[in-house]
Amino acid sequence: MKDLFLLDPSVVFLNHGSFGACPVSVLEEQWRWQREMERNPVEFLGRRSAQLLEKARTALARLLGASADELVFLSNTTHGVNAVARSVPLSEGDEVLTTDHEYGACDATWEAACRRAGARYVRASIPLPFVASEFADRVLEKVTPRTRVVYLSHLTSTTALTFPVAEVCRRARQAGILTVIDGAHVPGHLPLDLAAVGADFYTGNLHKWLCAPKGAAFLWARPERHAMLEPLVVSWGSCAEVAGHTGFDAYTGTTTLERRLQWQGTRDLSAFLSVPAAIEFQRAHGWDGVRARCHDLAVKVRERVRGLTGLGHVCAETDFAQMVALPFPKTDPAALKEELWRRRIEIPVTTHGDHVFVRLSVQGYNSDEDVDRLVAALEEILAAR
């Protein structure tokens, strides 16, 4: 499968989780859309774009168990979190509840929203080793009468844990609390049924594990929450919505989500329009089997690394998929990452509290030889110390 990607063959690439990697066939689809746009940009953007985007959203919606009218394309998950955080009405003394495992940029987003409103950003501590059966209670025990929002990662970035968010969403909904789920690492990585998750808002990247081009993500919202969302950039869709003007429909769309969040002028739409090709690429290559093989390989690697370090696992085998945090003895994370890169191994080193992790991503293009190189490098580094 490595021949289907453009990855540098001199690099052991074990960091799909950061930005993904796009198959050549999907990139060719993106380039085809870019060429088509340049043949007549006015026709493409001004007359056809809304229809083309609706077709691409329909393919994505089928994958996610949703309706095309319930989601909109965005550039990344951080954009989606910002769109929601800027729209949720918060007042002085209100609280937004999260965990201590969240992604830094999105933490900063909610901290800024709370600061503007005079609200509090409250973190529930989720200890390691992770116990999935305790997760919902640990989060919801932090709920108070002032809790307005629960914001959670579905699959965490630093610690690579799969959080059972559906139970939290169900109980929060019963309490009248909004739920916002960050699924940056989920599409193409875990089976995802948005109706089963039960959140009010869900945003996820498509350029990571779904292998779409860079800059493809989505925001989904319950239909009753659409009117709550405000655009980060006010443009022609808002004009069309206020005036009820149908002349803008060819590029702004007709739904509330489209008109408020879709049109950004001359934004390159090719990454969004290539999402169906990424979905088809994974279908054609039996991606359920690919994911299973990658998970099995990740399980074997973490056992081998535990044999080197003597450090225990941070979760059960069922609480991660293709990305796993491998505990490493306390060290300078930047120095360890550099030592691995000197060996031409591209892999992040993350931290959580006092823990240091080598965060391994195993994707379809990775081989036994790739992970052997990683284990040998870690063994060499440990021996040198």
Coordinates of C-alpha atoms in Angstrom, one line a residue:
M1 CA 0.0 0.0 0.0
K2 CA 3.0 2.4 0.4
D3 CA 3.1 2.7 -3.4
L4 CA -0.4 4.3 -3.2
F5 CA 0.9 7.3 -1.2
L6 CA 3.5 9.9 -1.9
L7 CA 5.4 9.4 1.4
D8 CA 9.2 9.7 1.4
P9 CA 10.5 6.2 1.3
S10 CA 13.6 7.2 3.3
V11 CA 11.4 8.1 6.3
V12 CA 9.6 5.7 8.6
F13 CA 6.3 7.6 8.8
L14 CA 4.5 6.7 12.1
N15 CA 2.7 10.0 12.5
H16 CA -0.5 9.7 10.5
G17 CA -2.3 11.2 13.5
S18 CA -0.9 14.7 13.1
F19 CA -1.9 15.7 9.5
G20 CA -2.8 12.4 7.8
A21 CA -1.4 11.3 4.4
C22 CA -3.4 11.4 1.2
P23 CA -3.4 8.6 -1.4
V24 CA -2.2 9.5 -4.9
S25 CA -5.6 8.7 -6.4
V26 CA -7.4 11.1 -4.0
L27 CA -4.8 13.8 -4.7
E28 CA -5.4 13.3 -8.4
E29 CA -9.1 13.9 -7.8
Q30 CA -8.3 17.1 -5.9
W31 CA -6.1 18.3 -8.8
R32 CA -8.9 17.5 -11.3
W33 CA -11.3 19.7 -9.3
Q34 CA -8.7 22.5 -9.1
R35 CA -8.2 22.3 -12.9
E36 CA -11.9 22.3 -13.5
M37 CA -12.3 25.4 -11.3
E38 CA -9.6 27.3 -13.2
R39 CA -11.3 26.6 -16.6
N40 CA -14.1 29.0 -15.5
P41 CA -13.8 30.2 -11.9
V42 CA -17.0 32.2 -12.1
E43 CA -19.1 29.3 -13.3
F44 CA -17.5 26.9 -10.9
L45 CA -17.7 29.1 -7.8
G46 CA -20.7 31.3 -8.6
R47 CA -23.1 28.8 -10.3
R48 CA -22.1 25.3 -9.4
S49 CA -20.4 25.2 -6.0
A50 CA -23.4 24.7 -3.7
Q51 CA -24.7 21.8 -5.8
L52 CA -21.2 20.2 -5.9
L53 CA -20.7 20.6 -2.2
E54 CA -24.2 19.1 -1.5
K55 CA -23.3 16.0 -3.5
A56 CA -20.0 15.6 -1.5
R57 CA -21.8 16.2 1.8
T58 CA -24.4 13.5 0.8
A59 CA -21.6 10.9 0.4
L60 CA -20.1 11.9 3.7
A61 CA -23.5 11.9 5.5
R62 CA -24.1 8.3 4.4
L63 CA -20.8 7.3 6.0
L64 CA -21.7 9.1 9.3
G65 CA -25.3 8.0 9.6
A66 CA -26.6 11.6 9.1
S67 CA -28.3 13.9 6.6
A68 CA -26.4 16.2 4.3
D69 CA -28.5 19.1 5.6
E70 CA -27.1 18.5 9.1
L71 CA -23.5 19.1 8.3
V72 CA -21.2 21.5 6.6
F73 CA -17.6 21.3 5.4
L74 CA -14.9 23.3 7.3
S75 CA -11.1 23.4 7.1
N76 CA -10.4 21.5 10.4
T77 CA -11.8 20.5 13.7
T78 CA -10.4 23.6 15.5
H79 CA -12.5 25.7 13.1
G80 CA -15.6 23.6 14.1
V81 CA -14.9 24.0 17.8
N82 CA -14.5 27.8 17.3
A83 CA -17.7 28.0 15.4
V84 CA -19.6 26.4 18.3
A85 CA -17.7 28.2 21.1
R86 CA -18.4 31.6 19.5
S87 CA -22.1 30.8 19.1
V88 CA -23.1 29.2 22.5
P89 CA -24.6 31.8 24.8
L90 CA -22.5 32.0 28.0
S91 CA -23.1 34.4 30.9
E92 CA -21.0 35.4 33.8
G93 CA -20.7 32.5 36.3
D94 CA -21.7 29.8 33.7
E95 CA -19.4 26.8 33.4
V96 CA -18.0 24.8 30.4
L97 CA -17.0 21.3 31.5
T98 CA -14.2 19.3 29.9
T99 CA -11.4 16.9 30.8
D100 CA -7.7 17.3 31.3
H101 CA -6.9 15.3 28.1
E102 CA -8.1 17.9 25.6
Y103 CA -6.3 19.3 22.5
G104 CA -4.4 22.5 23.3
A105 CA -5.8 24.7 20.5
C106 CA -9.4 23.8 21.4
D107 CA -8.7 24.2 25.1
A108 CA -7.6 27.7 24.2
T109 CA -10.7 28.3 22.2
W110 CA -13.0 27.5 25.2
E111 CA -10.8 29.4 27.6
A112 CA -11.2 32.5 25.4
A113 CA -14.9 32.0 25.1
C114 CA -15.2 31.7 28.9
R115 CA -13.0 34.7 29.5
R116 CA -15.1 36.9 27.2
A117 CA -18.3 35.9 29.0
G118 CA -16.9 35.7 32.6
A119 CA -17.6 32.0 32.6
R120 CA -15.5 29.2 34.1
Y121 CA -13.7 26.4 32.2
V122 CA -13.8 23.3 34.5
R123 CA -11.6 20.3 33.9
A124 CA -12.6 16.8 35.2
S125 CA -9.4 14.7 35.9
I126 CA -9.3 11.4 34.0
P127 CA -6.5 9.4 35.6
L128 CA -4.2 6.9 34.0
P129 CA -4.4 4.0 33.6
F130 CA -7.7 4.8 31.9
V131 CA -10.8 2.9 33.1
A132 CA -13.6 3.4 30.5
S133 CA -16.4 2.3 32.8
E134 CA -15.6 5.2 35.2
F135 CA -15.4 7.9 32.5
A136 CA -19.0 9.2 32.4
D137 CA -19.2 9.4 36.2
R138 CA -15.9 11.1 36.5
V139 CA -17.0 13.8 34.0
L140 CA -20.5 14.3 35.2
E141 CA -19.7 14.5 38.9
K142 CA -18.3 17.9 38.0
V143 CA -21.7 19.1 36.8
T144 CA -23.2 22.0 38.8
P145 CA -26.3 24.1 38.3
R146 CA -24.1 26.5 36.3
T147 CA -22.9 23.9 33.8
R148 CA -24.0 24.9 30.3
V149 CA -21.7 22.9 28.0
V150 CA -19.8 19.6 28.1
Y151 CA -17.0 19.6 25.6
L152 CA -15.1 16.3 25.1
S153 CA -12.7 14.6 22.7
H154 CA -14.0 11.4 21.2
L155 CA -10.4 10.2 20.7
T156 CA -7.8 12.2 22.5
S157 CA -4.7 13.6 20.8
T158 CA -2.0 13.3 23.4
T159 CA -3.0 10.1 25.1
A160 CA -4.8 8.4 22.1
L161 CA -7.7 7.2 24.3
T162 CA -11.2 6.5 23.0
F163 CA -13.6 8.1 25.3
P164 CA -17.1 6.6 25.6
V165 CA -18.8 9.9 24.9
A166 CA -22.3 8.6 24.1
E167 CA -23.2 7.9 27.7
V168 CA -22.1 11.4 28.7
C169 CA -24.1 12.9 25.8
R170 CA -27.2 11.0 26.9
R171 CA -27.0 12.0 30.5
A172 CA -26.1 15.6 29.7
R173 CA -29.1 15.9 27.3
Q174 CA -31.4 14.7 30.1
A175 CA -30.0 17.5 32.3
G176 CA -30.5 20.1 29.6
I177 CA -26.7 20.6 29.0
L178 CA -25.3 21.1 25.5
T179 CA -22.7 18.6 24.3
V180 CA -19.9 19.4 21.9
I181 CA -17.7 16.5 20.7
D182 CA -14.3 16.9 19.1
G183 CA -13.9 14.0 16.7
A184 CA -10.6 15.2 15.1
H185 CA -9.2 11.6 14.9
V186 CA -12.4 9.7 14.5
P187 CA -13.6 9.6 10.8
G188 CA -11.9 6.7 9.1
H189 CA -10.4 5.6 12.4
L190 CA -13.4 4.4 14.4
P191 CA -16.9 3.5 13.2
L192 CA -18.9 6.7 13.6
D193 CA -22.7 6.9 13.8
L194 CA -23.6 10.5 14.7
A195 CA -27.1 9.6 15.8
A196 CA -25.8 7.0 18.2
V197 CA -23.3 9.4 19.7
G198 CA -26.2 11.7 20.5
A199 CA -24.3 15.0 20.8
D200 CA -25.6 18.5 20.0
F201 CA -22.6 19.3 18.0
Y202 CA -19.9 17.0 16.5
T203 CA -16.9 18.1 14.5
G204 CA -14.2 15.9 12.9
N205 CA -11.3 16.0 10.5
L206 CA -11.5 14.2 7.2
H207 CA -7.8 14.8 6.2
K208 CA -6.5 12.6 9.0
W209 CA -7.7 9.0 9.1
L210 CA -10.2 9.2 6.3
C211 CA -7.2 10.2 4.0
A212 CA -8.9 13.1 2.3
P213 CA -6.8 16.1 1.2
K214 CA -5.5 18.6 3.8
G215 CA -8.1 21.1 4.9
A216 CA -11.2 18.9 4.8
A217 CA -13.3 18.6 8.0
F218 CA -16.9 18.9 9.0
L219 CA -19.3 20.3 11.6
W220 CA -22.5 18.5 12.3
A221 CA -25.3 19.9 14.5
R222 CA -28.7 18.7 15.6
P223 CA -31.3 20.4 13.4
E224 CA -32.8 22.3 16.4
R225 CA -29.3 23.7 17.1
H226 CA -28.7 25.2 13.6
A227 CA -30.2 28.6 14.4
M228 CA -27.8 28.9 17.3
L229 CA -24.7 28.8 15.1
E230 CA -23.2 32.1 14.0
P231 CA -20.6 32.5 11.2
L232 CA -17.0 33.2 12.2
V233 CA -16.8 35.2 9.0
V234 CA -20.0 37.0 7.9
S235 CA -20.4 36.8 4.1
W236 CA -23.1 36.6 1.4
G237 CA -24.9 33.7 3.0
S238 CA -26.0 35.9 5.8
C239 CA -27.2 38.5 3.4
A240 CA -29.2 35.8 1.6
E241 CA -30.7 34.6 4.8
V242 CA -31.7 38.0 6.0
A243 CA -33.2 39.1 2.7
G244 CA -34.6 35.7 1.7
H245 CA -32.8 36.2 -1.6
T246 CA -32.7 33.1 -3.8
G247 CA -30.2 34.6 -6.3
F248 CA -27.4 33.6 -4.0
D249 CA -28.4 29.9 -3.7
A250 CA -26.0 28.6 -6.4
Y251 CA -23.0 29.3 -4.1
T252 CA -24.4 30.1 -0.6
G253 CA -26.8 27.1 -0.5
T254 CA -30.3 27.1 1.0
T255 CA -30.0 25.7 4.5
T256 CA -29.1 27.6 7.6
L257 CA -25.8 25.8 8.0
E258 CA -24.9 26.4 4.4
R259 CA -25.8 30.0 4.3
R260 CA -24.0 30.8 7.6
L261 CA -20.9 28.7 7.4
Q262 CA -20.3 27.4 3.8
W263 CA -19.5 30.4 1.6
Q264 CA -16.0 32.0 2.1
G265 CA -15.5 33.7 -1.2
T266 CA -12.6 32.3 -3.1
R267 CA -11.8 29.4 -0.8
D268 CA -10.4 26.3 -2.6
L269 CA -13.2 23.8 -2.4
S270 CA -11.2 20.9 -4.0
A271 CA -10.4 19.2 -0.7
F272 CA -14.1 19.1 0.2
L273 CA -15.1 17.8 -3.2
S274 CA -12.5 15.0 -3.0
V275 CA -14.0 13.5 0.2
P276 CA -16.1 11.1 -1.8
A277 CA -13.0 9.8 -3.5
A278 CA -11.3 9.2 -0.1
I279 CA -14.4 7.3 1.0
E280 CA -14.3 5.2 -2.1
F281 CA -10.5 4.6 -1.8
Q282 CA -11.1 3.1 1.7
R283 CA -14.1 1.1 0.5
A284 CA -12.2 -0.3 -2.5
H285 CA -9.3 -1.4 -0.2
G286 CA -11.4 -3.1 2.4
W287 CA -10.6 -0.6 5.1
D288 CA -12.3 -2.5 7.9
G289 CA -9.7 -5.2 7.4
V290 CA -6.9 -2.6 7.2
R291 CA -8.0 -1.0 10.5
A292 CA -8.1 -4.4 12.2
R293 CA -4.6 -5.2 10.9
C294 CA -3.3 -1.8 12.0
H295 CA -4.8 -2.3 15.5
D296 CA -3.3 -5.7 15.9
L297 CA 0.1 -4.3 14.9
A298 CA -0.2 -1.5 17.4
V299 CA -1.1 -4.0 20.1
K300 CA 2.0 -6.0 19.4
V301 CA 4.3 -2.9 19.4
R302 CA 3.0 -1.7 22.7
E303 CA 3.8 -5.1 24.3
R304 CA 7.3 -5.0 22.8
V305 CA 7.9 -1.5 24.1
R306 CA 6.6 -2.4 27.6
G307 CA 9.2 -5.2 27.5
L308 CA 11.9 -2.6 27.0
T309 CA 10.7 0.1 29.4
G310 CA 8.9 -2.0 32.1
L311 CA 6.2 0.7 32.2
G312 CA 2.5 -0.4 32.3
H313 CA -0.1 0.3 29.7
V314 CA -2.3 3.4 30.0
C315 CA -5.5 1.6 28.9
A316 CA -7.1 -1.6 27.9
E317 CA -6.6 -3.0 24.4
T318 CA -10.2 -2.0 23.6
D319 CA -9.6 1.7 24.4
F320 CA -7.4 2.5 21.4
A321 CA -7.5 1.7 17.8
Q322 CA -4.7 2.5 15.3
M323 CA -3.1 5.2 17.5
V324 CA -1.6 4.3 20.8
A325 CA 0.4 6.1 23.5
L326 CA 3.6 4.2 24.4
P327 CA 4.9 5.1 27.9
F328 CA 8.5 6.0 28.0
P329 CA 10.8 6.8 31.0
K330 CA 10.9 10.5 32.0
T331 CA 13.0 12.5 29.6
D332 CA 13.1 15.7 27.5
P333 CA 10.3 15.1 25.0
A334 CA 11.8 17.4 22.4
A335 CA 15.2 15.7 22.7
L336 CA 13.7 12.2 22.3
K337 CA 11.7 13.3 19.3
E338 CA 14.9 14.7 17.8
E339 CA 16.8 11.4 18.5
L340 CA 14.1 9.5 16.7
W341 CA 14.1 11.9 13.8
R342 CA 17.9 11.6 13.4
R343 CA 17.1 7.9 12.7
R344 CA 14.6 9.1 10.1
I345 CA 11.6 8.0 12.2
E346 CA 8.7 10.5 12.1
I347 CA 6.8 10.1 15.3
P348 CA 5.6 12.6 18.0
V349 CA 6.6 12.5 21.6
T350 CA 3.7 13.7 23.9
T351 CA 3.3 14.4 27.5
H352 CA 0.4 14.3 30.0
G353 CA 1.1 15.3 33.6
D354 CA 4.2 13.4 34.6
H355 CA 3.9 10.9 31.7
V356 CA 6.0 10.9 28.5
F357 CA 4.6 9.0 25.5
V358 CA 5.8 8.0 22.1
R359 CA 2.6 8.3 20.2
L360 CA 2.4 5.6 17.5
S361 CA 0.1 5.8 14.6
V362 CA -0.3 2.7 12.4
Q363 CA -1.9 3.3 9.0
G364 CA -2.5 1.0 6.1
Y365 CA 0.8 1.9 4.5
N366 CA 2.8 0.8 7.6
S367 CA 4.6 -2.5 7.7
D368 CA 6.2 -4.8 10.2
E369 CA 9.6 -3.4 9.1
D370 CA 8.5 0.1 10.1
V371 CA 7.6 -0.8 13.6
D372 CA 10.7 -3.0 13.9
R373 CA 12.7 0.1 13.2
L374 CA 10.9 2.1 15.9
V375 CA 11.4 -0.7 18.5
A376 CA 15.1 -1.0 17.6
A377 CA 15.6 2.7 17.9
L378 CA 13.9 2.9 21.3
E379 CA 16.0 0.0 22.5
E380 CA 19.2 1.7 21.3
I381 CA 18.2 5.0 23.0
L382 CA 17.4 3.3 26.3
A383 CA 20.6 1.3 26.2
A384 CA 22.6 4.5 25.6
R385 CA 21.2 5.9 28.8

